[in-house]
Tab-separated table of C-alpha atoms in Angstrom:
chain	number	residue	atom	x	y	z
A	193	MET	CA	-0.812	-0.271	0.192
A	194	PRO	CA	1.295	3.038	-0.816
A	195	THR	CA	2.393	5.812	2.213
A	196	ILE	CA	1.889	9.431	2.500
A	197	SER	CA	4.632	11.606	2.581
A	198	SER	CA	3.418	14.159	2.395
A	199	ARG	CA	1.127	16.771	4.552
A	200	ALA	CA	-1.320	18.972	2.211
A	201	GLU	CA	-2.797	22.434	3.098
A	202	THR	CA	-5.200	24.038	0.220
A	203	ALA	CA	-6.362	28.044	0.678
A	204	THR	CA	-8.923	29.051	-1.435
A	205	VAL	CA	-10.576	33.118	-3.121
A	206	SER	CA	-13.459	34.235	-4.843
A	207	ILE	CA	-12.636	36.515	-8.067
A	208	ASN	CA	-15.735	38.437	-9.652
A	209	ALA	CA	-13.559	36.821	-13.329
A	210	PRO	CA	-13.764	34.437	-15.200
A	211	THR	CA	-11.881	31.520	-15.650
A	212	THR	CA	-10.018	32.568	-19.066
A	213	THR	CA	-9.142	35.914	-16.972
A	214	VAL	CA	-7.515	33.835	-13.815
A	215	LEU	CA	-6.375	30.998	-15.753
A	216	ASP	CA	-4.276	32.869	-18.426
A	217	LEU	CA	-2.982	35.556	-15.601
A	218	VAL	CA	-2.353	31.830	-13.157
A	219	SER	CA	-0.416	29.606	-16.184
A	220	ASP	CA	1.428	32.297	-17.898
A	221	PRO	CA	5.709	32.499	-15.102
A	222	GLY	CA	6.029	35.069	-16.420
A	223	GLN	CA	3.736	36.740	-13.777
A	224	LEU	CA	4.493	35.316	-10.812
A	225	PRO	CA	6.464	38.207	-9.822
A	226	ARG	CA	2.834	39.682	-9.952
A	227	TRP	CA	1.532	38.180	-7.397
A	228	ALA	CA	3.679	36.330	-5.696
A	229	PRO	CA	7.019	38.251	-5.471
A	230	GLY	CA	7.895	35.874	-2.464
A	231	VAL	CA	8.185	33.008	-5.122
A	232	ALA	CA	10.047	35.290	-7.375
A	233	LYS	CA	11.211	38.518	-8.890
A	234	THR	CA	11.926	37.593	-12.245
A	235	VAL	CA	11.185	34.424	-14.338
A	236	ARG	CA	13.593	33.149	-17.131
A	237	PRO	CA	12.359	30.503	-19.528
A	238	ASP	CA	14.731	27.769	-20.233
A	239	GLY	CA	14.111	25.027	-23.084
A	240	ASP	CA	10.340	23.229	-21.718
A	241	ASP	CA	11.405	25.177	-18.310
A	242	TRP	CA	11.252	27.984	-16.308
A	243	VAL	CA	14.083	29.482	-13.957
A	244	LEU	CA	12.081	31.847	-11.215
A	245	VAL	CA	15.054	34.230	-8.822
A	246	ASN	CA	14.436	35.599	-6.552
A	247	GLY	CA	17.710	36.965	-4.902
A	248	ASP	CA	20.263	34.927	-5.124
A	249	THR	CA	18.164	31.652	-4.629
A	250	GLU	CA	17.211	29.885	-8.495
A	251	PHE	CA	14.952	27.477	-9.020
A	252	ARG	CA	13.975	25.480	-11.628
A	253	ILE	CA	10.109	24.993	-11.975
A	254	THR	CA	7.974	23.491	-15.205
A	255	VAL	CA	4.847	24.310	-15.359
A	256	ARG	CA	1.443	22.277	-16.328
A	257	VAL	CA	-1.270	23.347	-17.559
A	258	SER	CA	-4.344	22.659	-19.287
A	259	ARG	CA	-7.029	24.648	-19.418
A	260	GLU	CA	-10.061	21.837	-20.801
A	261	HIS	CA	-9.973	21.693	-16.805
A	262	GLY	CA	-8.924	24.596	-15.149
A	263	THR	CA	-4.957	22.991	-13.716
A	264	VAL	CA	-2.121	25.020	-13.026
A	265	ASP	CA	0.666	22.689	-11.809
A	266	LEU	CA	4.309	24.064	-10.355
A	267	LEU	CA	5.745	21.724	-9.661
A	268	SER	CA	9.835	21.317	-9.130
A	269	ALA	CA	11.045	20.496	-12.610
A	270	GLN	CA	14.151	17.888	-9.979
A	271	ASP	CA	11.036	16.445	-8.836
A	272	PRO	CA	7.192	17.011	-10.369
A	273	ARG	CA	5.698	15.210	-7.202
A	274	GLN	CA	6.925	18.469	-5.767
A	275	GLY	CA	5.594	21.890	-6.546
A	276	VAL	CA	2.131	23.833	-6.436
A	277	PHE	CA	-1.414	22.255	-7.068
A	278	THR	CA	-3.806	24.728	-8.420
A	279	ARG	CA	-7.229	25.223	-10.621
A	280	VAL	CA	-9.911	27.072	-11.113
A	281	LEU	CA	-13.721	26.184	-11.457
A	282	PRO	CA	-16.579	28.327	-11.788
A	283	ASN	CA	-18.084	29.133	-9.937
A	284	GLY	CA	-21.607	31.805	-11.910
A	285	GLU	CA	-19.997	34.309	-13.149
A	286	GLY	CA	-16.643	34.452	-11.241
A	287	SER	CA	-14.258	31.844	-10.801
A	288	GLU	CA	-12.370	29.834	-7.543
A	289	PHE	CA	-9.231	29.439	-7.598
A	290	GLN	CA	-7.414	26.554	-5.468
A	291	PHE	CA	-4.403	26.463	-4.584
A	292	THR	CA	-2.951	22.996	-2.701
A	293	MET	CA	0.724	22.631	-1.907
A	294	LEU	CA	2.996	19.883	0.110
A	295	PHE	CA	4.931	20.060	2.858
A	296	PRO	CA	6.965	17.498	3.898
A	297	ALA	CA	5.335	15.428	6.053
A	298	GLY	CA	6.529	16.495	9.375
A	299	ALA	CA	7.068	20.122	9.185
A	300	PRO	CA	6.188	21.935	12.128
A	301	ASP	CA	3.060	23.699	12.074
A	302	THR	CA	4.226	27.342	13.309
A	303	ALA	CA	6.120	27.072	9.085
A	304	VAL	CA	3.493	25.908	7.682
A	305	ALA	CA	0.767	28.199	8.721
A	306	GLU	CA	3.571	31.427	8.195
A	307	GLN	CA	3.732	29.720	4.203
A	308	MET	CA	-0.298	29.076	4.166
A	309	SER	CA	-0.733	32.908	5.592
A	310	VAL	CA	2.119	33.732	3.072
A	311	VAL	CA	-0.171	31.777	0.176
A	312	ARG	CA	-3.587	33.649	0.908
A	313	GLU	CA	-2.156	37.383	1.067
A	314	GLU	CA	-1.095	35.479	-2.860
A	315	LEU	CA	-4.459	34.702	-3.499
A	316	ARG	CA	-5.619	38.304	-2.539
A	317	THR	CA	-3.314	39.478	-5.163
A	318	VAL	CA	-4.497	37.747	-7.880
A	319	ARG	CA	-8.388	38.452	-7.740
A	320	ALA	CA	-6.990	42.116	-7.366
A	321	LEU	CA	-5.295	41.864	-11.076
A	322	CYS	CA	-7.583	38.964	-12.312
A	323	GLU	CA	-10.648	41.382	-10.908
A	324	GLU	CA	-8.846	44.603	-12.439
A	325	GLY	CA	-8.381	43.251	-15.846
A	326	ALA	CA	-12.535	41.973	-16.056
A	327	GLY	CA	-13.041	45.186	-15.352
A	328	GLY	CA	-14.365	43.673	-11.638
């Protein structure tokens, strides 16, 4: 039987913008510095992957998008089982943006809470950017 090696935490935000608007923003790695500046100050393509740069730190990710299913996964290029898994769902004429992050099973509760606080702020930024872009 498979074992679970990670702790999953999910945050969701309602957005008064169509799913296409939300997907356009979150599926474009070049937009990460706008809504997740703590993750990447700059982003550059590198083959099929993307390099996120934050100060002296560089991290390679693979972006997996399914517009049909409303999913955008930002995965470690070294280990695609690790990363963040997002989904954009229709909610009336608006959207729900779900963001799931995996933490090591032994991650301290305080570290998880701090990171999820950052995620909730990023989701508020996604909402503001999408609602502004949708004229809402």
